[in-house]
């Protein structure tokens, strides 16, 4: 069979070093993969236990490869041009070759298909950017799926083989880890497709796994392994077989157990140490998916990897680095994803003594920095933290030229951010680490490492040490504006500090904290940082504060957020910033130093003038301040208190007109008027209420509510009802006549342009009648302490009562005219409401009762309760006149 094959069977996976003989060509004793599969097929014991399938799965505490994929693609990039060299076999038909009688027709067909693949037409894509390369690989992935879906299984295999060959190309070595990620995506797809196909054949139509694998499924599975074993080149044969490693479950119980060592041994035939390292990483990856308990295979791969480290200093690799102009430290970082993954697999749920063993192996290798780095990242943080001092000693002994020490300290710092070292060692650990970190010349390398150790500093030390770290960061990142390229890391520093320092008096007393914030000079980033500070302040600042250190710093931070607002700022963003600033304002309190509190509000108004919600909050704060002053200072310093309350009123009176929302202005005018009235500031209360009445004509007929236009009528009616309720206790101004505010409001209602067919105006008139009735009483139903209302001013004066009656007559007339309009001719003829009824309130009540019942506008239960109440009131000595009215009120049933 081998005599009919063309070309060499040795590996072409590496051009940089010699390759041992290929297993297919070297094993002439009949133990080549094809023979091994054929020999094993007779003794296979099918097994597909669903419980076993579930057992061979790692737990959720194992970080999957998918979580690392994005990081690798983002980290290992290049601007060099890339190429893809594909050899997609021609689809020409081939006449069957006679071959040896010992070779079955199936085997001959397989070999011819593979020959056709490897000898077919070539297609080379040159000068590809990194993104173009990724797009082409994704296209190949899609082509694989399409070929499989259209039952072109051989074509699918060809695609996988050709993609696997790309992993032998290290011409752009910096990109190799990302290339590995992209190519193995295709291998994973192929592995899933093959496995799912055979699994479906095993299951037949039944939803549960079969006890035994049927012959068809087993034959299909063997066929795939035979095809793959016929691939001449080592690297694609290795990768493709590893991709379908899981399919060994369909053949026998020990299939995976026997295959893993064989594939591990095959990797020794790969000459390039980088290519071999990633091949081992892939084998460990698929091995963890199907047999995570097979630690012996993982260990063998790791030990083989260690033995290849000496190749890095060999001529072949060094010449390659010279040609590609890659320094050794950069080259060593290319190994990190592969080594990290292999060690993660080994360290998964491993006992603590294994870390000690690994540390000893590192020492035997002369404290190989690359290996040491991966060991610290792979093992559980608590294991590493317990040996932090030992690791620092090993880091010191590492060769600086091979792998930068700051990267080692970065890996150690990540573990110490998650687990605590012995308390007695912490200060020594920090000092030793920072001695190395502060000497890093590259600003980017420096901040990458310093950012990691900030968390350790915040977890275990005071503001003194944190301040020292901040000062060192400023020192390194300020020259040449290096901070502009490190905003993510600097933001991370802020987040870590805020995670551990919640006492803002401590935070802002650090001399270097605000200068640190000054490095955020990009507006969007600066605002984001300020926002994060504010969110933590609002969450953790429990007690009210007047600390000048906190106030000055927070005003500075809030002003930064406020000043970022412009005409293009979205409303949601304005609302979000406003809420944060309001949260700060609510936490400010000067106790009984009310004048200082008012001064703060004056300063805040000037600082946050572009955010209306903040101004509204300030007005509310000042009104609360005025009420608090009245409560605390009651009976003492009356002149000083009155002057202060007038100052508060002036603050609100000046601020309210700057607001754009008409209903916000109306409600604040009314609220401020009520506060002034409660504090016996009658002229100020009068000014607020007059201002409210004066802007009522500006109310639009529709307003925007949550992005939708709605009629403003209901909002306006609610305001007017509240306004009317306040007018009961507002004394008339001596210079403006009787009931001038009531008349002014009703005149506005009369002149306002209401919606067509609206009864809002009449509703206001109806609401005004109870107010006028209450004003006619000798004693008002509510009053304000120390404020003389009209009941005191007029004392039941007949002229005042007469004025009330005339106003009532006018309103009732307007109401009845509206009712006539609603009822049409029927009301006018049948009810025959005459002018004398206007003053006969009893008859009016009966007419309205009958009218509402006739047209179905009364709730029966309400009517019953109302009639019972009138009858009950009629029994009172001074209410006997209601008896006649009660007798004339009849409950009418609707039919």
PDB file of C-alpha atoms in Angstrom, residues 536-723:
ATOM      1  CA  UNK A 536     -20.233  54.782  45.246  1.00  0.00           C
ATOM      2  CA  UNK A 537     -20.766  57.955  47.303  1.00  0.00           C
ATOM      3  CA  UNK A 538     -24.548  57.683  47.086  1.00  0.00           C
ATOM      4  CA  UNK A 539     -24.442  53.972  47.917  1.00  0.00           C
ATOM      5  CA  UNK A 540     -22.090  54.120  50.894  1.00  0.00           C
ATOM      6  CA  UNK A 541     -22.379  57.632  52.358  1.00  0.00           C
ATOM      7  CA  UNK A 542     -24.943  56.918  55.030  1.00  0.00           C
ATOM      8  CA  UNK A 543     -24.579  59.962  57.261  1.00  0.00           C
ATOM      9  CA  UNK A 544     -25.246  63.557  56.249  1.00  0.00           C
ATOM     10  CA  UNK A 545     -22.060  65.559  55.920  1.00  0.00           C
ATOM     11  CA  UNK A 546     -20.746  69.089  56.080  1.00  0.00           C
ATOM     12  CA  UNK A 547     -17.083  68.089  55.835  1.00  0.00           C
ATOM     13  CA  UNK A 548     -15.480  70.828  53.700  1.00  0.00           C
ATOM     14  CA  UNK A 549     -13.011  68.345  52.223  1.00  0.00           C
ATOM     15  CA  UNK A 550     -15.834  66.137  50.984  1.00  0.00           C
ATOM     16  CA  UNK A 551     -17.995  69.050  49.828  1.00  0.00           C
ATOM     17  CA  UNK A 552     -15.254  70.762  47.832  1.00  0.00           C
ATOM     18  CA  UNK A 553     -14.184  67.540  46.145  1.00  0.00           C
ATOM     19  CA  UNK A 554     -17.733  66.425  45.386  1.00  0.00           C
ATOM     20  CA  UNK A 555     -18.673  69.845  44.017  1.00  0.00           C
ATOM     21  CA  UNK A 556     -15.662  69.595  41.725  1.00  0.00           C
ATOM     22  CA  UNK A 557     -16.695  66.107  40.578  1.00  0.00           C
ATOM     23  CA  UNK A 558     -20.350  67.087  40.110  1.00  0.00           C
ATOM     24  CA  UNK A 559     -19.343  70.215  38.201  1.00  0.00           C
ATOM     25  CA  UNK A 560     -17.318  68.042  35.845  1.00  0.00           C
ATOM     26  CA  UNK A 561     -20.415  65.975  35.108  1.00  0.00           C
ATOM     27  CA  UNK A 562     -22.586  69.088  34.757  1.00  0.00           C
ATOM     28  CA  UNK A 563     -20.182  70.840  32.402  1.00  0.00           C
ATOM     29  CA  UNK A 564     -20.249  67.861  30.052  1.00  0.00           C
ATOM     30  CA  UNK A 565     -23.887  68.623  29.201  1.00  0.00           C
ATOM     31  CA  UNK A 566     -24.430  70.354  25.879  1.00  0.00           C
ATOM     32  CA  UNK A 567     -27.083  70.693  23.207  1.00  0.00           C
ATOM     33  CA  UNK A 568     -26.338  67.205  21.902  1.00  0.00           C
ATOM     34  CA  UNK A 569     -26.623  65.451  25.266  1.00  0.00           C
ATOM     35  CA  UNK A 570     -29.486  62.945  25.330  1.00  0.00           C
ATOM     36  CA  UNK A 571     -32.302  63.443  27.825  1.00  0.00           C
ATOM     37  CA  UNK A 572     -31.606  60.088  29.437  1.00  0.00           C
ATOM     38  CA  UNK A 573     -28.009  61.139  30.051  1.00  0.00           C
ATOM     39  CA  UNK A 574     -29.143  64.453  31.556  1.00  0.00           C
ATOM     40  CA  UNK A 575     -31.579  62.620  33.799  1.00  0.00           C
ATOM     41  CA  UNK A 576     -28.920  60.147  34.903  1.00  0.00           C
ATOM     42  CA  UNK A 577     -26.385  62.869  35.754  1.00  0.00           C
ATOM     43  CA  UNK A 578     -29.057  64.901  37.529  1.00  0.00           C
ATOM     44  CA  UNK A 579     -29.988  61.986  39.780  1.00  0.00           C
ATOM     45  CA  UNK A 580     -26.375  61.556  40.833  1.00  0.00           C
ATOM     46  CA  UNK A 581     -25.955  65.253  41.635  1.00  0.00           C
ATOM     47  CA  UNK A 582     -29.275  65.306  43.487  1.00  0.00           C
ATOM     48  CA  UNK A 583     -28.081  62.338  45.540  1.00  0.00           C
ATOM     49  CA  UNK A 584     -25.079  64.403  46.613  1.00  0.00           C
ATOM     50  CA  UNK A 585     -27.165  67.500  47.449  1.00  0.00           C
ATOM     51  CA  UNK A 586     -29.451  65.442  49.677  1.00  0.00           C
ATOM     52  CA  UNK A 587     -26.460  64.251  51.702  1.00  0.00           C
ATOM     53  CA  UNK A 588     -25.314  67.800  52.553  1.00  0.00           C
ATOM     54  CA  UNK A 589     -26.441  69.180  55.897  1.00  0.00           C
ATOM     55  CA  UNK A 590     -24.996  71.953  58.053  1.00  0.00           C
ATOM     56  CA  UNK A 591     -27.258  71.128  60.965  1.00  0.00           C
ATOM     57  CA  UNK A 592     -28.680  74.311  62.495  1.00  0.00           C
ATOM     58  CA  UNK A 593     -26.344  76.538  60.553  1.00  0.00           C
ATOM     59  CA  UNK A 594     -29.174  77.417  58.172  1.00  0.00           C
ATOM     60  CA  UNK A 595     -27.395  80.357  56.606  1.00  0.00           C
ATOM     61  CA  UNK A 596     -24.472  78.125  55.607  1.00  0.00           C
ATOM     62  CA  UNK A 597     -26.933  75.644  54.123  1.00  0.00           C
ATOM     63  CA  UNK A 598     -28.554  78.405  52.082  1.00  0.00           C
ATOM     64  CA  UNK A 599     -25.130  79.605  50.928  1.00  0.00           C
ATOM     65  CA  UNK A 600     -24.369  76.084  49.729  1.00  0.00           C
ATOM     66  CA  UNK A 601     -27.628  76.052  47.763  1.00  0.00           C
ATOM     67  CA  UNK A 602     -26.749  79.409  46.198  1.00  0.00           C
ATOM     68  CA  UNK A 603     -23.375  78.046  45.106  1.00  0.00           C
ATOM     69  CA  UNK A 604     -24.961  74.841  43.823  1.00  0.00           C
ATOM     70  CA  UNK A 605     -27.523  76.820  41.797  1.00  0.00           C
ATOM     71  CA  UNK A 606     -24.746  78.690  40.041  1.00  0.00           C
ATOM     72  CA  UNK A 607     -22.778  75.470  39.474  1.00  0.00           C
ATOM     73  CA  UNK A 608     -25.611  73.289  38.146  1.00  0.00           C
ATOM     74  CA  UNK A 609     -27.727  75.818  36.269  1.00  0.00           C
ATOM     75  CA  UNK A 610     -28.065  73.646  33.135  1.00  0.00           C
ATOM     76  CA  UNK A 611     -29.746  70.695  34.830  1.00  0.00           C
ATOM     77  CA  UNK A 612     -33.367  71.471  35.676  1.00  0.00           C
ATOM     78  CA  UNK A 613     -33.965  68.477  37.966  1.00  0.00           C
ATOM     79  CA  UNK A 614     -31.079  69.693  40.128  1.00  0.00           C
ATOM     80  CA  UNK A 615     -32.559  73.201  40.327  1.00  0.00           C
ATOM     81  CA  UNK A 616     -35.913  71.714  41.302  1.00  0.00           C
ATOM     82  CA  UNK A 617     -34.218  69.734  44.067  1.00  0.00           C
ATOM     83  CA  UNK A 618     -32.467  72.874  45.299  1.00  0.00           C
ATOM     84  CA  UNK A 619     -35.800  74.721  45.501  1.00  0.00           C
ATOM     85  CA  UNK A 620     -37.284  71.843  47.489  1.00  0.00           C
ATOM     86  CA  UNK A 621     -34.225  71.866  49.739  1.00  0.00           C
ATOM     87  CA  UNK A 622     -34.578  75.594  50.396  1.00  0.00           C
ATOM     88  CA  UNK A 623     -38.298  75.256  51.142  1.00  0.00           C
ATOM     89  CA  UNK A 624     -37.534  72.460  53.595  1.00  0.00           C
ATOM     90  CA  UNK A 625     -34.863  74.669  55.077  1.00  0.00           C
ATOM     91  CA  UNK A 626     -37.395  77.468  55.616  1.00  0.00           C
ATOM     92  CA  UNK A 627     -39.820  75.099  57.348  1.00  0.00           C
ATOM     93  CA  UNK A 628     -37.048  73.625  59.492  1.00  0.00           C
ATOM     94  CA  UNK A 629     -35.976  77.125  60.494  1.00  0.00           C
ATOM     95  CA  UNK A 630     -39.520  77.921  61.588  1.00  0.00           C
ATOM     96  CA  UNK A 631     -39.722  74.722  63.628  1.00  0.00           C
ATOM     97  CA  UNK A 632     -36.333  75.086  65.330  1.00  0.00           C
ATOM     98  CA  UNK A 633     -36.382  78.851  65.881  1.00  0.00           C
ATOM     99  CA  UNK A 634     -40.012  79.099  67.000  1.00  0.00           C
ATOM    100  CA  UNK A 635     -40.389  81.771  69.643  1.00  0.00           C
ATOM    101  CA  UNK A 636     -36.801  83.047  69.429  1.00  0.00           C
ATOM    102  CA  UNK A 637     -34.946  85.439  67.162  1.00  0.00           C
ATOM    103  CA  UNK A 638     -38.197  86.150  65.313  1.00  0.00           C
ATOM    104  CA  UNK A 639     -36.746  88.991  63.245  1.00  0.00           C
ATOM    105  CA  UNK A 640     -33.712  86.960  62.212  1.00  0.00           C
ATOM    106  CA  UNK A 641     -35.917  83.988  61.404  1.00  0.00           C
ATOM    107  CA  UNK A 642     -38.289  86.100  59.318  1.00  0.00           C
ATOM    108  CA  UNK A 643     -35.358  87.599  57.426  1.00  0.00           C
ATOM    109  CA  UNK A 644     -33.950  84.170  56.701  1.00  0.00           C
ATOM    110  CA  UNK A 645     -37.297  82.821  55.511  1.00  0.00           C
ATOM    111  CA  UNK A 646     -37.644  85.833  53.224  1.00  0.00           C
ATOM    112  CA  UNK A 647     -34.175  85.048  51.853  1.00  0.00           C
ATOM    113  CA  UNK A 648     -35.303  81.479  51.157  1.00  0.00           C
ATOM    114  CA  UNK A 649     -38.416  82.794  49.430  1.00  0.00           C
ATOM    115  CA  UNK A 650     -36.299  85.141  47.341  1.00  0.00           C
ATOM    116  CA  UNK A 651     -34.068  82.206  46.325  1.00  0.00           C
ATOM    117  CA  UNK A 652     -37.072  80.251  45.069  1.00  0.00           C
ATOM    118  CA  UNK A 653     -38.701  83.284  43.434  1.00  0.00           C
ATOM    119  CA  UNK A 654     -35.536  83.981  41.453  1.00  0.00           C
ATOM    120  CA  UNK A 655     -34.889  80.345  40.504  1.00  0.00           C
ATOM    121  CA  UNK A 656     -38.347  79.161  39.439  1.00  0.00           C
ATOM    122  CA  UNK A 657     -38.613  81.292  36.254  1.00  0.00           C
ATOM    123  CA  UNK A 658     -35.485  79.644  34.852  1.00  0.00           C
ATOM    124  CA  UNK A 659     -37.293  76.301  34.600  1.00  0.00           C
ATOM    125  CA  UNK A 660     -38.722  75.346  31.222  1.00  0.00           C
ATOM    126  CA  UNK A 661     -41.504  73.009  32.360  1.00  0.00           C
ATOM    127  CA  UNK A 662     -44.672  75.033  32.912  1.00  0.00           C
ATOM    128  CA  UNK A 663     -46.191  72.535  35.340  1.00  0.00           C
ATOM    129  CA  UNK A 664     -42.979  72.364  37.340  1.00  0.00           C
ATOM    130  CA  UNK A 665     -43.061  76.148  37.664  1.00  0.00           C
ATOM    131  CA  UNK A 666     -46.727  76.115  38.667  1.00  0.00           C
ATOM    132  CA  UNK A 667     -46.271  73.460  41.342  1.00  0.00           C
ATOM    133  CA  UNK A 668     -43.168  75.163  42.754  1.00  0.00           C
ATOM    134  CA  UNK A 669     -44.873  78.567  42.846  1.00  0.00           C
ATOM    135  CA  UNK A 670     -47.737  77.018  44.784  1.00  0.00           C
ATOM    136  CA  UNK A 671     -45.436  75.062  47.105  1.00  0.00           C
ATOM    137  CA  UNK A 672     -43.218  78.075  47.773  1.00  0.00           C
ATOM    138  CA  UNK A 673     -46.318  80.195  48.407  1.00  0.00           C
ATOM    139  CA  UNK A 674     -47.572  77.663  50.932  1.00  0.00           C
ATOM    140  CA  UNK A 675     -44.189  77.618  52.675  1.00  0.00           C
ATOM    141  CA  UNK A 676     -44.111  81.416  52.808  1.00  0.00           C
ATOM    142  CA  UNK A 677     -47.652  81.446  54.168  1.00  0.00           C
ATOM    143  CA  UNK A 678     -46.745  78.897  56.847  1.00  0.00           C
ATOM    144  CA  UNK A 679     -43.897  81.202  57.898  1.00  0.00           C
ATOM    145  CA  UNK A 680     -46.190  84.279  58.066  1.00  0.00           C
ATOM    146  CA  UNK A 681     -44.458  85.881  55.058  1.00  0.00           C
ATOM    147  CA  UNK A 682     -47.704  87.117  53.556  1.00  0.00           C
ATOM    148  CA  UNK A 683     -46.307  89.428  50.886  1.00  0.00           C
ATOM    149  CA  UNK A 684     -43.966  86.684  49.635  1.00  0.00           C
ATOM    150  CA  UNK A 685     -46.839  84.161  49.607  1.00  0.00           C
ATOM    151  CA  UNK A 686     -48.969  86.656  47.700  1.00  0.00           C
ATOM    152  CA  UNK A 687     -46.198  87.158  45.120  1.00  0.00           C
ATOM    153  CA  UNK A 688     -45.827  83.395  44.521  1.00  0.00           C
ATOM    154  CA  UNK A 689     -49.573  82.846  44.078  1.00  0.00           C
ATOM    155  CA  UNK A 690     -49.945  85.840  41.764  1.00  0.00           C
ATOM    156  CA  UNK A 691     -47.025  84.547  39.697  1.00  0.00           C
ATOM    157  CA  UNK A 692     -48.749  81.176  39.402  1.00  0.00           C
ATOM    158  CA  UNK A 693     -51.990  82.758  38.203  1.00  0.00           C
ATOM    159  CA  UNK A 694     -50.099  84.946  35.727  1.00  0.00           C
ATOM    160  CA  UNK A 695     -48.506  82.008  33.895  1.00  0.00           C
ATOM    161  CA  UNK A 696     -51.618  79.840  33.698  1.00  0.00           C
ATOM    162  CA  UNK A 697     -52.474  81.182  30.209  1.00  0.00           C
ATOM    163  CA  UNK A 698     -49.092  79.773  29.036  1.00  0.00           C
ATOM    164  CA  UNK A 699     -50.168  76.188  29.720  1.00  0.00           C
ATOM    165  CA  UNK A 700     -50.230  74.385  26.340  1.00  0.00           C
ATOM    166  CA  UNK A 701     -53.184  72.227  25.393  1.00  0.00           C
ATOM    167  CA  UNK A 702     -50.925  69.178  25.055  1.00  0.00           C
ATOM    168  CA  UNK A 703     -47.697  68.146  26.746  1.00  0.00           C
ATOM    169  CA  UNK A 704     -45.160  65.370  26.261  1.00  0.00           C
ATOM    170  CA  UNK A 705     -45.390  62.574  28.831  1.00  0.00           C
ATOM    171  CA  UNK A 706     -42.828  59.767  28.473  1.00  0.00           C
ATOM    172  CA  UNK A 707     -42.318  60.671  24.846  1.00  0.00           C
ATOM    173  CA  UNK A 708     -46.032  60.766  23.983  1.00  0.00           C
ATOM    174  CA  UNK A 709     -48.284  63.806  23.515  1.00  0.00           C
ATOM    175  CA  UNK A 710     -51.109  63.955  26.020  1.00  0.00           C
ATOM    176  CA  UNK A 711     -53.773  66.493  26.821  1.00  0.00           C
ATOM    177  CA  UNK A 712     -52.680  68.851  29.574  1.00  0.00           C
ATOM    178  CA  UNK A 713     -56.258  69.300  30.823  1.00  0.00           C
ATOM    179  CA  UNK A 714     -56.128  66.752  33.637  1.00  0.00           C
ATOM    180  CA  UNK A 715     -52.817  68.150  34.919  1.00  0.00           C
ATOM    181  CA  UNK A 716     -54.185  71.689  34.841  1.00  0.00           C
ATOM    182  CA  UNK A 717     -57.364  70.701  36.699  1.00  0.00           C
ATOM    183  CA  UNK A 718     -55.325  68.971  39.415  1.00  0.00           C
ATOM    184  CA  UNK A 719     -53.234  72.086  39.892  1.00  0.00           C
ATOM    185  CA  UNK A 720     -56.256  74.402  40.042  1.00  0.00           C
ATOM    186  CA  UNK A 721     -57.949  72.211  42.650  1.00  0.00           C
ATOM    187  CA  UNK A 722     -54.832  72.355  44.834  1.00  0.00           C
ATOM    188  CA  UNK A 723     -54.624  76.084  44.271  1.00  0.00           C
TER     189      UNK A 723
END
